[in-house]
Coordinates of C-alpha atoms and ligand atoms in Angstrom, one line a residue:
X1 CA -6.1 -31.5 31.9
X2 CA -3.2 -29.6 30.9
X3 CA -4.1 -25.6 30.4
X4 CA -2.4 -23.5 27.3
X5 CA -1.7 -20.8 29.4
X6 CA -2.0 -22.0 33.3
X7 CA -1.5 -18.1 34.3
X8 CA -0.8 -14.8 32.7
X9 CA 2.4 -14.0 34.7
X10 CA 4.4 -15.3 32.2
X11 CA 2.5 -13.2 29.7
X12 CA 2.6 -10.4 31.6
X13 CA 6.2 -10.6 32.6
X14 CA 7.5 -11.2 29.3
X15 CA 4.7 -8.4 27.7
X16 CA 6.0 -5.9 29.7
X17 CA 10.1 -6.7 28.2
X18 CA 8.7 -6.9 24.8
X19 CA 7.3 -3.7 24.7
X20 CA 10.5 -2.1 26.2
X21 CA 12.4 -4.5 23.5
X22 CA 10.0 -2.4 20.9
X23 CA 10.9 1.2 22.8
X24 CA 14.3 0.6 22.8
X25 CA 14.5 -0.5 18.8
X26 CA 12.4 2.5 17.9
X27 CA 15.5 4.6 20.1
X28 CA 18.3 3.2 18.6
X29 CA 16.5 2.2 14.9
X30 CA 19.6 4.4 13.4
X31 CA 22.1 2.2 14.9
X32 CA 21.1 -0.7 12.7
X33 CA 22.1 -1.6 9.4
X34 CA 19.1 -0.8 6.8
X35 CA 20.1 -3.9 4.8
X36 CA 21.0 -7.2 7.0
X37 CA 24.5 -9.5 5.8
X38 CA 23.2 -12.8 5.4
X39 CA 23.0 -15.3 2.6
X40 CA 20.1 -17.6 1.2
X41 CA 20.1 -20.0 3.9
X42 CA 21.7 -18.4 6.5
X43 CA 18.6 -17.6 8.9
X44 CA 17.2 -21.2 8.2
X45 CA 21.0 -22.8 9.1
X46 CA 20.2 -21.3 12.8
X47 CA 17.0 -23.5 13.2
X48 CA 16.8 -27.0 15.2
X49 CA 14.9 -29.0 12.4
X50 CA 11.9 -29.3 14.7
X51 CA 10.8 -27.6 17.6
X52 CA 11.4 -28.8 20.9
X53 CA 8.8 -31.5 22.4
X54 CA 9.0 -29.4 25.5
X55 CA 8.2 -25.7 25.6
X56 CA 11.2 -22.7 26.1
X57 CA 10.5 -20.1 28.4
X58 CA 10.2 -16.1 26.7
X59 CA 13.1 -15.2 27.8
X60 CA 14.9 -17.6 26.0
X61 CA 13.0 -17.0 23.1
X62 CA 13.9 -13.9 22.7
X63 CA 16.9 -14.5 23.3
X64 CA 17.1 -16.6 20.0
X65 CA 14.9 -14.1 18.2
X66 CA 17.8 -11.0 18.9
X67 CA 20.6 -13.7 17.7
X68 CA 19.0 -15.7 14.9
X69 CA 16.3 -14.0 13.3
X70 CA 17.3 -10.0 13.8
X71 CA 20.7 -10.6 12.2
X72 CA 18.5 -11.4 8.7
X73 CA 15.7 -8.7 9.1
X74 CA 15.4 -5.8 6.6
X75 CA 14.7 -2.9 8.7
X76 CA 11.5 -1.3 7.1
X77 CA 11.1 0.9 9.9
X78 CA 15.2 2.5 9.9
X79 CA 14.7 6.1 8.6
X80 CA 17.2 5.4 6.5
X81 CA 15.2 2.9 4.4
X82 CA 14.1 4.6 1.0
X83 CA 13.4 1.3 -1.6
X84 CA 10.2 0.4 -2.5
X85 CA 7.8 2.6 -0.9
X86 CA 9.2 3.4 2.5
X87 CA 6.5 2.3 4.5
X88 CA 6.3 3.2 8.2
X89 CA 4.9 1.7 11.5
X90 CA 4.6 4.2 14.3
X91 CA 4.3 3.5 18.1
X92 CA 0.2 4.1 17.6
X93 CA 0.2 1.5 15.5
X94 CA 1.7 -1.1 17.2
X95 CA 0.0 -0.7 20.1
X96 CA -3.2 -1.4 17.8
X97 CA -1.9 -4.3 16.7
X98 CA -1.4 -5.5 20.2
X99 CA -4.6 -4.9 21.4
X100 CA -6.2 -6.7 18.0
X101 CA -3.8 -10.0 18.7
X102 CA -5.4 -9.8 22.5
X103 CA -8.7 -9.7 21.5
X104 CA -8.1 -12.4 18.2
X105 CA -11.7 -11.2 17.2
X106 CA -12.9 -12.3 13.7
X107 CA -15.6 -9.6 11.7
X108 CA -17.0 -12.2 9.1
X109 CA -20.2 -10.6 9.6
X110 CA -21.2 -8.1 12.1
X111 CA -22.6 -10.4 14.4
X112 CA -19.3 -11.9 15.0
X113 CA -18.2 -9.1 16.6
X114 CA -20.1 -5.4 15.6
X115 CA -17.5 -3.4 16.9
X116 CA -15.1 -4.7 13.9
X117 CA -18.2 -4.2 11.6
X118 CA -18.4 -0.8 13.0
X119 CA -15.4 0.7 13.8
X120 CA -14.3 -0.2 9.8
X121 CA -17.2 1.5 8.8
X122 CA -16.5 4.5 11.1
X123 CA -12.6 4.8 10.5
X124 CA -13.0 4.7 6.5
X125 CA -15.6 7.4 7.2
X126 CA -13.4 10.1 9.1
X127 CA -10.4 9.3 6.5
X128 CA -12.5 9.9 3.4
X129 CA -13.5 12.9 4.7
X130 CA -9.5 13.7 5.9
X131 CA -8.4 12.7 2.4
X132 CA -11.2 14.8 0.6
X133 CA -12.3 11.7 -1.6
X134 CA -16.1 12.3 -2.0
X135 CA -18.8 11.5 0.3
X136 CA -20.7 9.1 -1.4
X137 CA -17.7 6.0 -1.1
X138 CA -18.3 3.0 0.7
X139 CA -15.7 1.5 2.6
X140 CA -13.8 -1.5 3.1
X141 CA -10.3 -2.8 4.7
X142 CA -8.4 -5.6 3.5
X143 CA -5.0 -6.8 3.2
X144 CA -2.8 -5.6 0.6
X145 CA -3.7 -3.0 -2.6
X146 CA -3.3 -6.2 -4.9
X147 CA -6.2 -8.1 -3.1
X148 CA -8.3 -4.7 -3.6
X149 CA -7.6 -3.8 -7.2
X150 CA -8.5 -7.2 -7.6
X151 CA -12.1 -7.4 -5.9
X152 CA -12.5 -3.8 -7.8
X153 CA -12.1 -5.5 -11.0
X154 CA -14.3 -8.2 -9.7
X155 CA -17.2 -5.8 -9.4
X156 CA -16.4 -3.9 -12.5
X157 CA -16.7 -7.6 -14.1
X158 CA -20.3 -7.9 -12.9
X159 CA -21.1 -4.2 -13.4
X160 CA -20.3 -5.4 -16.6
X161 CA -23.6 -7.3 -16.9
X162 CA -22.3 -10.2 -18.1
X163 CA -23.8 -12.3 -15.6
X164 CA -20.1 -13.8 -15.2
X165 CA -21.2 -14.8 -11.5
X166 CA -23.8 -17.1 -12.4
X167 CA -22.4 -18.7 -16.3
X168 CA -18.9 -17.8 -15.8
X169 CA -16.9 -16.9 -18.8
X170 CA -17.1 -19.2 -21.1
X171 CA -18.9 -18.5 -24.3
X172 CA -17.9 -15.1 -23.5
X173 CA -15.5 -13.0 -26.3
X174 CA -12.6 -11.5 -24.6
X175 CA -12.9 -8.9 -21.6
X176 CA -10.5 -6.3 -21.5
X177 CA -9.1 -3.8 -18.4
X178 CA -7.1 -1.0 -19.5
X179 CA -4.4 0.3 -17.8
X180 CA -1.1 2.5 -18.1
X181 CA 2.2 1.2 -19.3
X182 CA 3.5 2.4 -15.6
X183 CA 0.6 0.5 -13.9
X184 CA 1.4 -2.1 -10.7
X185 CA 1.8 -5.8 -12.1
X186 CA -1.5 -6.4 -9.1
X187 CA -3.4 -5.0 -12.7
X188 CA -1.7 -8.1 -14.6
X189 CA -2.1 -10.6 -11.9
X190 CA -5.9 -9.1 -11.4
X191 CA -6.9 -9.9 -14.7
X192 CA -5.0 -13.5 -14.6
X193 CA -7.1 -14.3 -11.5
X194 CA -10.4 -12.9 -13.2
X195 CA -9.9 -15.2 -16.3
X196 CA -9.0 -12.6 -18.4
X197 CA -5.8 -13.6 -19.2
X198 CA -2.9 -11.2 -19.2
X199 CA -3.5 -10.7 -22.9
X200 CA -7.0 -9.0 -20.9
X201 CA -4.6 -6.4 -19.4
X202 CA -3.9 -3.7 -22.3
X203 CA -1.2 -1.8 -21.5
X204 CA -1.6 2.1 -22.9
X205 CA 1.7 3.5 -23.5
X206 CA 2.7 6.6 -20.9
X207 CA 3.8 10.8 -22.3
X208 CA 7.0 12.5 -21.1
X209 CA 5.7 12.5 -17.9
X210 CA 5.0 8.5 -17.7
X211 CA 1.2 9.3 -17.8
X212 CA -1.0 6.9 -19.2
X213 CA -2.4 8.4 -22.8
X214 CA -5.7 9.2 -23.5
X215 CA -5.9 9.3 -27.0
X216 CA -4.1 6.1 -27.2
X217 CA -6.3 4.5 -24.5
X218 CA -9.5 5.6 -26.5
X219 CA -7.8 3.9 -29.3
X220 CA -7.4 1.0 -27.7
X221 CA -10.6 0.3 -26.7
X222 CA -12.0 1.1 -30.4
X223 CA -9.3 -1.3 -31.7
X224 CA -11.0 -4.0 -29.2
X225 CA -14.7 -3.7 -29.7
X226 CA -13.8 -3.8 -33.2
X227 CA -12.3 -7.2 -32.6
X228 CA -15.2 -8.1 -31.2
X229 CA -13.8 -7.7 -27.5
X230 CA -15.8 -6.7 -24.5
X231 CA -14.0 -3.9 -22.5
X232 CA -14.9 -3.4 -18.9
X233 CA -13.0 -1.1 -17.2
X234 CA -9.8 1.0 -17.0
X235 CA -7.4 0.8 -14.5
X236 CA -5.5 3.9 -13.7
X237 CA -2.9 5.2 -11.3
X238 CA -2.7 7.9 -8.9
X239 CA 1.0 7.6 -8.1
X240 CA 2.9 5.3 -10.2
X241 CA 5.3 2.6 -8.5
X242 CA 8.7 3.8 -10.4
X243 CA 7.9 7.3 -10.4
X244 CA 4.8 8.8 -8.8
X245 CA 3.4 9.9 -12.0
X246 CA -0.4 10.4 -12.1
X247 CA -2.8 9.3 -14.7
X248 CA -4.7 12.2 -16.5
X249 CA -8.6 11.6 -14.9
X250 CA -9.9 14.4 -16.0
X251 CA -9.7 12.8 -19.2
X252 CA -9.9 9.2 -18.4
X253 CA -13.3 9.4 -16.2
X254 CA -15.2 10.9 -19.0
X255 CA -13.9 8.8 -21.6
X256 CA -14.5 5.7 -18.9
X257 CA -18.1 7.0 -18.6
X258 CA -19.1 7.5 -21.9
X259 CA -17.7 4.1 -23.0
X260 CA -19.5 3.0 -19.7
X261 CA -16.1 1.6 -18.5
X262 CA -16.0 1.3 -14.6
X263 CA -13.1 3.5 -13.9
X264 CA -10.6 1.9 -11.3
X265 CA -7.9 4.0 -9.2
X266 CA -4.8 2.6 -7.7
X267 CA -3.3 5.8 -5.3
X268 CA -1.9 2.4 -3.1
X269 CA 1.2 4.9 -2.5
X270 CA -0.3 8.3 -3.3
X271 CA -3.6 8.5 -1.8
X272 CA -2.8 9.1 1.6
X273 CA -1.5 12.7 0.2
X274 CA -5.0 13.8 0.3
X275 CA -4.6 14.3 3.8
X276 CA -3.1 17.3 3.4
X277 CA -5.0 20.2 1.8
X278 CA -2.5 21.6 -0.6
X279 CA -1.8 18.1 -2.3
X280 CA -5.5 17.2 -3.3
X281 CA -4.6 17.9 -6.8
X282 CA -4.0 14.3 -6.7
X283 CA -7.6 13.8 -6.9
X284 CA -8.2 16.0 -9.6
X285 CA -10.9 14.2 -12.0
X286 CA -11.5 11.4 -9.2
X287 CA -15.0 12.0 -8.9
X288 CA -15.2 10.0 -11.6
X289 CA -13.8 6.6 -10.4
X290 CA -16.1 3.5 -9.2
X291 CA -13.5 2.2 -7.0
X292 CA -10.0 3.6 -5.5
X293 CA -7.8 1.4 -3.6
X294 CA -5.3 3.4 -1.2
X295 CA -2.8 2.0 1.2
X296 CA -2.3 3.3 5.3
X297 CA 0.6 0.4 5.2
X298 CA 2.1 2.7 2.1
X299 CA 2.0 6.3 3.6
X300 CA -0.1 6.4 6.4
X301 CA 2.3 5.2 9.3
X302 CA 0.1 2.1 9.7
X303 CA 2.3 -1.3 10.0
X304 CA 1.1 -3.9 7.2
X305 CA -1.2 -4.8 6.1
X306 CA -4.0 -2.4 6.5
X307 CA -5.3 -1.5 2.7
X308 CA -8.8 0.6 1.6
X309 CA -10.9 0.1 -0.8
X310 CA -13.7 2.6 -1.8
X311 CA -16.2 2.4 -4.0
X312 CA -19.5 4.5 -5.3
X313 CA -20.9 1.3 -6.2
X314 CA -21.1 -1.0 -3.5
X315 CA -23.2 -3.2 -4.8
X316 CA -21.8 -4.2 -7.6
X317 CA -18.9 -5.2 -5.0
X318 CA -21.8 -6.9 -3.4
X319 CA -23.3 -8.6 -6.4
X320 CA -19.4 -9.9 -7.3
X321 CA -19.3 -11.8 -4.1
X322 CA -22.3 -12.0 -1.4
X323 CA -23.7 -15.1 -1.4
X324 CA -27.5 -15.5 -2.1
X325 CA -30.0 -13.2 -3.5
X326 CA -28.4 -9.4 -3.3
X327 CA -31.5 -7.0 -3.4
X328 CA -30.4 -4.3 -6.1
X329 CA -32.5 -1.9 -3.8
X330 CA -30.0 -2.7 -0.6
X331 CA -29.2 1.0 0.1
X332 CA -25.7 0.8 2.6
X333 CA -25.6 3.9 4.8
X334 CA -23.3 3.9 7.9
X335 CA -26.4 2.6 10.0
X336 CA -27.4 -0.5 8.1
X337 CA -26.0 -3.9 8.8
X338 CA -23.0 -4.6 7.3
X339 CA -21.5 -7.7 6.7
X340 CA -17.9 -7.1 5.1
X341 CA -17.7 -10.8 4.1
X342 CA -20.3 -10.1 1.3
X343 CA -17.6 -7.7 -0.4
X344 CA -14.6 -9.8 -0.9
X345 CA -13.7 -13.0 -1.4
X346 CA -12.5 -13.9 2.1
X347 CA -14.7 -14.8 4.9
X348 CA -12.5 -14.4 8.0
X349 CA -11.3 -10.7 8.7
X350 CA -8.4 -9.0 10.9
X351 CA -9.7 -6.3 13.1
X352 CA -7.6 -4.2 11.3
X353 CA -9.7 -1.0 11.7
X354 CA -8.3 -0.7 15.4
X355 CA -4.9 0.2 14.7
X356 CA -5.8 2.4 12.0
X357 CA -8.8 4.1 14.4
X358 CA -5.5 4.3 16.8
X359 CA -3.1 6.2 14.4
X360 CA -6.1 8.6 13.5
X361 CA -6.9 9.6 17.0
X362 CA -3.4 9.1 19.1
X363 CA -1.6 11.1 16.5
X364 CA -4.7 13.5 14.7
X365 CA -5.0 14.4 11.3
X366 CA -2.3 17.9 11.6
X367 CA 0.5 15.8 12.9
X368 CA 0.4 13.2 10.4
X369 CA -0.6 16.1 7.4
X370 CA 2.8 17.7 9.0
X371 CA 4.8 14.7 8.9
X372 CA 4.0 13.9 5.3
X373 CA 4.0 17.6 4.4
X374 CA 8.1 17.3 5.7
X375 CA 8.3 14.3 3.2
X376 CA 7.4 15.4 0.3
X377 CA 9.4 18.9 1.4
X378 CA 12.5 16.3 1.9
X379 CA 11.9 14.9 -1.5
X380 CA 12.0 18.6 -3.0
X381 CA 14.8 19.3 -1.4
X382 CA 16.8 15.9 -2.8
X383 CA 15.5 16.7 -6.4
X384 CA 16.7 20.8 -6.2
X385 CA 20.1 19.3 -4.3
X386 CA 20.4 16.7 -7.2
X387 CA 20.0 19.8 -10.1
X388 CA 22.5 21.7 -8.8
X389 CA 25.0 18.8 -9.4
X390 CA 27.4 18.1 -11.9
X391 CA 27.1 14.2 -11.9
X392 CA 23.4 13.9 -11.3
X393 CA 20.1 14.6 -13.0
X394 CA 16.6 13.4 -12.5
X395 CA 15.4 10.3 -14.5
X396 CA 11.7 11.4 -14.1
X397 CA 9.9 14.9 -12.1
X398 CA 10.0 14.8 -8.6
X399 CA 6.6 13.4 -7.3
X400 CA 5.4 13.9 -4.0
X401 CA 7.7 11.8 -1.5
X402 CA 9.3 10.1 -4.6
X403 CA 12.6 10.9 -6.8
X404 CA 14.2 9.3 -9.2
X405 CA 17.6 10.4 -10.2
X406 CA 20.9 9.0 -12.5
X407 CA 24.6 9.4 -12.7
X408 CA 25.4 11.9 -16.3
X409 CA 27.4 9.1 -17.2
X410 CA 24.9 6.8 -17.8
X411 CA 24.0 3.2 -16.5
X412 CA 27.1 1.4 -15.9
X413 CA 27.7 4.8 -13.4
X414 CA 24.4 4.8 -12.7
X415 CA 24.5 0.9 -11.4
X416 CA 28.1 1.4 -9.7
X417 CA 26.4 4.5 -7.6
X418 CA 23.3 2.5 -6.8
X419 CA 25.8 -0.6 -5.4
X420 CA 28.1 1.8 -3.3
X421 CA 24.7 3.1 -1.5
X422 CA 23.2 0.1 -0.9
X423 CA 26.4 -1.8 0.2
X424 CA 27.0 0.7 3.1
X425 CA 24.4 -0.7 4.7
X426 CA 23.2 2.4 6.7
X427 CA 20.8 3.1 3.8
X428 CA 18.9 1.1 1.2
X429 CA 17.8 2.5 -2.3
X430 CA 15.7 0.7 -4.8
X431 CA 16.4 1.0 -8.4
X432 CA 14.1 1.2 -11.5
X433 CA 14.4 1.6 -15.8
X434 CA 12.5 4.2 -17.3
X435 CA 12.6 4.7 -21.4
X436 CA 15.8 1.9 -21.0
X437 CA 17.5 3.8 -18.8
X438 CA 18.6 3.0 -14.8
X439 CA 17.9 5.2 -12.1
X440 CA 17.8 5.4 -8.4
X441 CA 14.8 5.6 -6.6
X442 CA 14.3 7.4 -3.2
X443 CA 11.1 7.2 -1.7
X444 CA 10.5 9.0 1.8
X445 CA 8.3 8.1 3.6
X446 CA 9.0 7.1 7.5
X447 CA 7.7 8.8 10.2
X448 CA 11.4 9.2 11.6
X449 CA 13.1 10.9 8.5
X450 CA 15.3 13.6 9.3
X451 CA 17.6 15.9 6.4
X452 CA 20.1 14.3 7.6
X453 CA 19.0 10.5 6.6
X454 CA 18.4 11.8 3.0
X455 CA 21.5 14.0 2.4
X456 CA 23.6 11.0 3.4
X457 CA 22.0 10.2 -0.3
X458 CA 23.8 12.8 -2.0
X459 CA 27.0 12.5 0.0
X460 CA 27.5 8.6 -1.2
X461 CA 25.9 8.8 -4.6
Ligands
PLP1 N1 -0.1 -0.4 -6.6 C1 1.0 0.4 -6.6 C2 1.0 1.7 -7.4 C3 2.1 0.0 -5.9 O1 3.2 0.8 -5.9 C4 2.1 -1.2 -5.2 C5 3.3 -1.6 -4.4 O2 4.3 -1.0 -4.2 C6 0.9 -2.0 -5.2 C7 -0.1 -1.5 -5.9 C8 0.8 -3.2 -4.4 O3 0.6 -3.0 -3.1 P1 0.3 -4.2 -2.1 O4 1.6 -4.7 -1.6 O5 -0.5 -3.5 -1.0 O6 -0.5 -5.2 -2.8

């Protein structure tokens, strides 16, 4: 009988290169290009069209790996990458990884494995607390921020009391979800997937400050139940994807409540702020929402995917999904049995919880406040730099780790600046339209950032 893996030397052998391959990338990160030269097709042009009927040794492999697939990579990790948000892995984090591929474990329920059951349940504790969000959240880790804004909605669908679960909707009048001009399309695609249609997503138009309204939001939802609608919830943003901006919840959450609204938060960028003490203002009003969804892959040094979800109303996140009888007196405290399968729609589960419980306790809560403290410090910095300029302003306020900027002369400049940084290759810029108008957006936010990666910003613009 032929074995997978007749012996580990090989493993171990090959283990020990790849993890000086990793060392050695992380040293010389800076000597890559941000942005790789290849063209539709080129990566897939360097592959055999089947894989060989007998097996390659590593060595070979990753030999093949540095000459056909790095030449196409997009280095999310170069210091020098600011497009999108500039997520970050960190050396803690890989190692977490590592140790969750070895063990391949599976936490559908917590018999499958309790220390994934419990080590979630333990990790979302201590960063709830680090991030000040209050202490009556549950917690839950899945993939990405679009997954948990949907299962949020979800619950907010059954909190609804629709009984959606059991009839489904038809017969029903039109649900509604309410959420900022400026919101992530995950709202849209949420309420497609929930069979509310994207005409179930209301957008609510944004102030100077790209802030989702309140009076026009109350509006909105008048204008609906007068249609004879059914609104359910609003959706609002802690951190905005274009420019950081941060939806009024002081006003939101009691207008939410008293239209008895479950009030979602997307802070999939933002959140992970609240680690540090002096930017909690983030949070100002969230003691109203039902569910926030915040991502460690965004701004928390944790390689994707590794997204939260809290809520104050587990079981209603219960209801949406467990199978079987839910028994509305089920009170979850850290001690009870938890089966994270019941809150989502997926049954099998990453052990995802070990690379975050890594990052938290290799690296501790001051270094990584410090090294996002220095972000958003960096970001400052690029937006008082940019002022003093003749040819620059800012498109939008400096948020956080976030700044949006244009050329005085206006788009066609604007563009032209945007192409020259991005076609040096030793940075990469994303780009955005606010009010009609281009800018250039710079997020920070890599654990390897210096002054020096971000004034190369205003030396090529
Ligand atoms: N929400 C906001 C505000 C975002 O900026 C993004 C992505 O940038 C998302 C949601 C989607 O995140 P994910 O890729 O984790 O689904």
């Amino acid at each position: 009988m032929p074995k997978l893996d007749p012996t580990t030397d090989e493993f171990r052998a090959a283990g020990h290169r790849l993890i000086d391959w990793i060392g050695d990338y992380f040293e010389r990160i800076d000597d890559y290009p941000v942005l790789p030269h290849v063209q539709p097709g080129d990566v897939e042009r360097r592959f055999d069209a089947a894989p060989v009927a007998d097996g390659k040794p590593y060595d070979a492999l990753l030999r093949e790996f540095e000459e056909k697939i790095i030449p196409g990579v997009t280095h999310w990790n170069h210091p020098s990458f600011f497009a999108y948000f500039a997520i970050t892995g960190s050396q803690a984090g890989v190692l977490g990884e590592l140790l969750s591929a070895g063990l391949n474990l599976n936490g559908m329920v917590w018999k499958t494995s309790p220390s994934v059951t419990e080590l979630e349940t333990v990790t979302l504790r201590w960063l709830r607390d680090a991030l000040g969000l209050p202490d009556n959240l549950f917690g839950i880790i899945n993939d990405t921020a679009s997954i948990n804004s949907f299962l949020a909605l979800a619950a907010a669908r059954e909190a609804a009391g629709l009984d959606v679960r059991r009839r489904g909707l038809s017969g029903l009048p039109p649900l509604k979800i309410y959420c900022s001009e400026h919101a992530h399309s995950s709202i849209e695609k949420a309420a497609i997937a929930l069979g509310l249609g994207i005409d179930g997503a209301v957008k609510i138009a944004s102030d100077d400050r790209y802030r989702m309204r309140a009076d026009l939001l109350e509006q909105a939802i008048a204008r609906d139940r007068a249609a004879g609608a059914v609104p359910i919830a609003v959706a609002a943003t802690v951190g905005t994807t274009s420019t950081g901006s941060i939806d009024p919840l002081p006003e939101i959450g009691p207008l939410a409540a008293r239209e008895k609204l479950w009030l979602h938060v997307d802070a999939s960028y933002a959140g992970p702020a609240g680690i540090v003490p002096e930017l909690r203002w983030i949070w100002e009003g969230i003691e109203h929402a039902d569910s926030i969804t915040l991502n460690p892959h965004k701004w928390l040094f944790t390689p994707v995917d590794c997204s939260v979800l809290y809520t104050r109303n587990p079981h209603a996140l219960r209801s949406a999904f467990a199978l079987g009888e839910v028994p509305p007196y089920l009170t979850l405290t850290d001690t009870a049995e938890i089966n994270y399968m019941d809150f989502g729609l997926q049954l099998g589960r990453r052990f995802r919880a070990l690379k975050l419980w890594m990052i938290l306790e290799h690296y501790g809560i001051e270094r990584l406040r410090g090294v996002i403290r220095d972000h958003v410090a960096m970001a400052a910095r690029l937006a008082e730099e940019i002022g003093k300029r003749d040819d620059l302003e800012l498109l939008a306020p400096q948020m956080l780790s976030l700044v949006v900027f244009r050329k005085k002369g206006g788009d066609e400049e604007t563009m032209a600046a945007f192409e020259r940084l991005n076609a040096t290759g030793e940075l990469f810029v994303s780009n955005t339209r606010l009010r009609g108008r281009l800018g250039i957006r710079v997020a920070i936010g890599n654990g390897a950032t210096e002054w020096r990666h971000v004034a190369r910003i205003l030396d090529l613009a």
